[in-house]
mmCIF file of C-alpha atoms in Angstrom:
data_model
loop_
_atom_site.group_PDB
_atom_site.id
_atom_site.type_symbol
_atom_site.label_atom_id
_atom_site.label_comp_id
_atom_site.label_asym_id
_atom_site.label_seq_id
_atom_site.Cartn_x
_atom_site.Cartn_y
_atom_site.Cartn_z
ATOM 1 C CA UNK A 1 -0.085 -0.079 0.098
ATOM 2 C CA UNK A 2 1.186 3.398 -0.830
ATOM 3 C CA UNK A 3 2.140 5.487 2.225
ATOM 4 C CA UNK A 4 0.737 8.864 3.279
ATOM 5 C CA UNK A 5 4.242 10.052 4.443
ATOM 6 C CA UNK A 6 6.234 11.455 1.603
ATOM 7 C CA UNK A 7 9.872 9.845 0.952
ATOM 8 C CA UNK A 8 12.425 12.059 2.623
ATOM 9 C CA UNK A 9 16.276 12.090 2.861
ATOM 10 C CA UNK A 10 15.939 13.825 6.276
ATOM 11 C CA UNK A 11 15.131 10.526 8.033
ATOM 12 C CA UNK A 12 18.633 9.123 7.178
ATOM 13 C CA UNK A 13 20.465 10.861 9.934
ATOM 14 C CA UNK A 14 17.649 10.539 12.516
ATOM 15 C CA UNK A 15 17.697 7.860 15.240
ATOM 16 C CA UNK A 16 15.064 5.071 14.840
ATOM 17 C CA UNK A 17 12.995 6.644 17.641
ATOM 18 C CA UNK A 18 13.185 10.249 16.239
ATOM 19 C CA UNK A 19 12.335 8.908 12.708
ATOM 20 C CA UNK A 20 9.312 6.914 13.832
ATOM 21 C CA UNK A 21 7.910 9.876 15.961
ATOM 22 C CA UNK A 22 8.258 12.179 13.058
ATOM 23 C CA UNK A 23 6.571 9.679 10.579
ATOM 24 C CA UNK A 24 3.673 9.160 13.141
ATOM 25 C CA UNK A 25 3.262 12.862 13.601
ATOM 26 C CA UNK A 26 2.834 13.410 9.794
ATOM 27 C CA UNK A 27 0.691 10.256 8.981
ATOM 28 C CA UNK A 28 -3.004 9.407 9.701
ATOM 29 C CA UNK A 29 -1.763 5.930 10.263
ATOM 30 C CA UNK A 30 0.277 5.086 13.299
ATOM 31 C CA UNK A 31 3.149 2.719 12.781
ATOM 32 C CA UNK A 32 4.538 0.264 15.329
ATOM 33 C CA UNK A 33 7.883 -0.341 13.602
ATOM 34 C CA UNK A 34 9.694 0.392 10.459
ATOM 35 C CA UNK A 35 11.986 -1.392 8.085
ATOM 36 C CA UNK A 36 14.607 -0.139 5.498
ATOM 37 C CA UNK A 37 15.386 -1.114 1.997
ATOM 38 C CA UNK A 38 18.169 -0.322 -0.446
ATOM 39 C CA UNK A 39 17.922 -0.530 -4.190
ATOM 40 C CA UNK A 40 21.368 -1.161 -5.562
ATOM 41 C CA UNK A 41 21.088 -0.105 -9.223
ATOM 42 C CA UNK A 42 23.185 -1.592 -11.919
ATOM 43 C CA UNK A 43 21.398 0.687 -14.423
ATOM 44 C CA UNK A 44 18.176 2.609 -14.546
ATOM 45 C CA UNK A 45 16.189 -0.584 -15.132
ATOM 46 C CA UNK A 46 18.147 -3.243 -13.244
ATOM 47 C CA UNK A 47 18.301 -3.684 -9.311
ATOM 48 C CA UNK A 48 19.738 -6.261 -7.011
ATOM 49 C CA UNK A 49 16.956 -8.519 -5.742
ATOM 50 C CA UNK A 50 17.070 -11.268 -3.200
ATOM 51 C CA UNK A 51 14.670 -14.075 -2.982
ATOM 52 C CA UNK A 52 13.227 -14.793 0.602
ATOM 53 C CA UNK A 53 13.707 -18.380 1.944
ATOM 54 C CA UNK A 54 10.703 -20.670 1.420
ATOM 55 C CA UNK A 55 10.491 -21.198 5.175
ATOM 56 C CA UNK A 56 10.107 -17.553 6.048
ATOM 57 C CA UNK A 57 7.030 -16.806 8.046
ATOM 58 C CA UNK A 58 6.153 -13.604 6.229
ATOM 59 C CA UNK A 59 6.274 -13.385 2.305
ATOM 60 C CA UNK A 60 8.192 -16.766 1.575
ATOM 61 C CA UNK A 61 9.845 -17.041 -1.826
ATOM 62 C CA UNK A 62 9.105 -13.350 -2.558
ATOM 63 C CA UNK A 63 11.785 -11.201 -4.224
ATOM 64 C CA UNK A 64 12.754 -8.094 -2.354
ATOM 65 C CA UNK A 65 15.607 -5.411 -2.069
ATOM 66 C CA UNK A 66 18.156 -5.893 0.475
ATOM 67 C CA UNK A 67 16.824 -4.571 3.807
ATOM 68 C CA UNK A 68 15.076 -5.327 7.049
ATOM 69 C CA UNK A 69 14.164 -4.423 10.468
ATOM 70 C CA UNK A 70 15.390 -1.259 12.019
ATOM 71 C CA UNK A 71 17.189 -2.221 15.335
ATOM 72 C CA UNK A 72 16.931 -0.058 18.484
ATOM 73 C CA UNK A 73 20.779 -0.354 18.627
ATOM 74 C CA UNK A 74 21.128 1.266 15.128
ATOM 75 C CA UNK A 75 22.354 4.926 15.700
ATOM 76 C CA UNK A 76 20.593 6.217 12.614
ATOM 77 C CA UNK A 77 18.427 5.045 9.759
ATOM 78 C CA UNK A 78 21.399 5.439 7.401
ATOM 79 C CA UNK A 79 23.378 2.812 9.636
ATOM 80 C CA UNK A 80 20.508 0.578 9.636
ATOM 81 C CA UNK A 81 20.509 0.530 5.795
ATOM 82 C CA UNK A 82 24.349 -0.087 5.820
ATOM 83 C CA UNK A 83 23.863 -2.871 8.391
ATOM 84 C CA UNK A 84 21.115 -4.646 6.560
ATOM 85 C CA UNK A 85 22.949 -4.411 3.153
ATOM 86 C CA UNK A 86 26.129 -5.839 4.616
ATOM 87 C CA UNK A 87 24.317 -8.585 6.564
ATOM 88 C CA UNK A 88 22.363 -9.787 3.376
ATOM 89 C CA UNK A 89 24.941 -9.294 0.752
ATOM 90 C CA UNK A 90 28.373 -8.694 2.221
ATOM 91 C CA UNK A 91 28.426 -5.354 0.260
ATOM 92 C CA UNK A 92 29.522 -2.019 1.913
ATOM 93 C CA UNK A 93 27.225 0.875 1.580
ATOM 94 C CA UNK A 94 28.947 4.056 0.203
ATOM 95 C CA UNK A 95 26.162 6.445 -0.377
ATOM 96 C CA UNK A 96 22.458 6.856 -0.347
ATOM 97 C CA UNK A 97 21.419 8.800 -3.417
ATOM 98 C CA UNK A 98 17.707 9.301 -3.247
ATOM 99 C CA UNK A 99 14.372 8.094 -1.534
ATOM 100 C CA UNK A 100 11.960 5.705 -3.145
ATOM 101 C CA UNK A 101 8.210 5.807 -2.410
ATOM 102 C CA UNK A 102 7.443 4.349 1.065
ATOM 103 C CA UNK A 103 5.147 1.516 1.466
ATOM 104 C CA UNK A 104 3.110 0.285 4.472
ATOM 105 C CA UNK A 105 1.953 -3.200 5.410
ATOM 106 C CA UNK A 106 0.537 -5.174 8.345
ATOM 107 C CA UNK A 107 1.931 -8.471 9.661
ATOM 108 C CA UNK A 108 -0.098 -10.728 11.990
ATOM 109 C CA UNK A 109 0.958 -12.989 14.719
ATOM 110 C CA UNK A 110 -0.390 -14.725 17.724
ATOM 111 C CA UNK A 111 0.252 -11.542 19.772
ATOM 112 C CA UNK A 112 -1.729 -9.450 17.332
ATOM 113 C CA UNK A 113 -1.136 -7.235 14.308
ATOM 114 C CA UNK A 114 1.811 -4.900 13.615
ATOM 115 C CA UNK A 115 1.649 -1.846 11.270
ATOM 116 C CA UNK A 116 4.982 -1.169 9.470
ATOM 117 C CA UNK A 117 6.283 1.335 7.118
ATOM 118 C CA UNK A 118 9.304 0.636 4.842
ATOM 119 C CA UNK A 119 11.692 3.501 3.933
ATOM 120 C CA UNK A 120 13.527 2.561 0.821
ATOM 121 C CA UNK A 121 16.358 4.257 -0.808
ATOM 122 C CA UNK A 122 18.533 4.101 -3.935
ATOM 123 C CA UNK A 123 21.994 3.319 -2.718
ATOM 124 C CA UNK A 124 25.591 3.054 -4.018
ATOM 125 C CA UNK A 125 27.682 0.232 -2.777
ATOM 126 C CA UNK A 126 31.365 -0.582 -3.074
ATOM 127 C CA UNK A 127 32.161 -3.236 -5.691
ATOM 128 C CA UNK A 128 29.604 -5.425 -7.783
ATOM 129 C CA UNK A 129 30.017 -8.966 -6.466
ATOM 130 C CA UNK A 130 27.787 -9.940 -3.557
ATOM 131 C CA UNK A 131 27.060 -13.082 -1.512
ATOM 132 C CA UNK A 132 23.652 -14.000 -0.575
ATOM 133 C CA UNK A 133 23.249 -14.715 3.234
ATOM 134 C CA UNK A 134 21.646 -18.261 3.343
ATOM 135 C CA UNK A 135 20.140 -17.666 6.565
ATOM 136 C CA UNK A 136 17.780 -14.976 5.136
ATOM 137 C CA UNK A 137 17.483 -15.647 1.253
ATOM 138 C CA UNK A 138 17.638 -18.531 -1.184
ATOM 139 C CA UNK A 139 19.199 -16.720 -4.169
ATOM 140 C CA UNK A 140 19.739 -13.214 -5.592
ATOM 141 C CA UNK A 141 20.517 -11.423 -8.801
ATOM 142 C CA UNK A 142 19.931 -8.487 -10.959
ATOM 143 C CA UNK A 143 16.238 -8.110 -11.946
ATOM 144 C CA UNK A 144 13.853 -5.714 -13.650
ATOM 145 C CA UNK A 145 11.013 -4.703 -11.269
ATOM 146 C CA UNK A 146 7.635 -4.405 -12.814
ATOM 147 C CA UNK A 147 7.395 -0.845 -11.604
ATOM 148 C CA UNK A 148 9.639 2.191 -12.389
ATOM 149 C CA UNK A 149 12.465 2.776 -9.829
#
């Protein structure tokens, strides 16, 4: 679902708590958590996509950009993006170029539902070779998303 909060580079240097508070102040939706994503572009039409493992609880076998949950120990959103990109691909983030449209979704578990917002950005990384973390994804490669980046 499209998000009522516009994409913004200002969130990058905020702590997770500051960013979530500002996002909730701007939105008619109230978010419990947020996740980050990084689109590593090879060209304007190809991005690095990773396939979620088939045993994942949420969205098994779905292709996604590198990214994941923002941890309370992440000092900033930028550092959360760098950590997630490195954990999932071994790549080092060198720059964040521009924001992509944020999306929202809800996950459900035994303890209830959780409303999340995903902040995604176009990012530059050092090098081109990557290694998929088998704890999180089954495969990865360059792909052409069905929507414009």
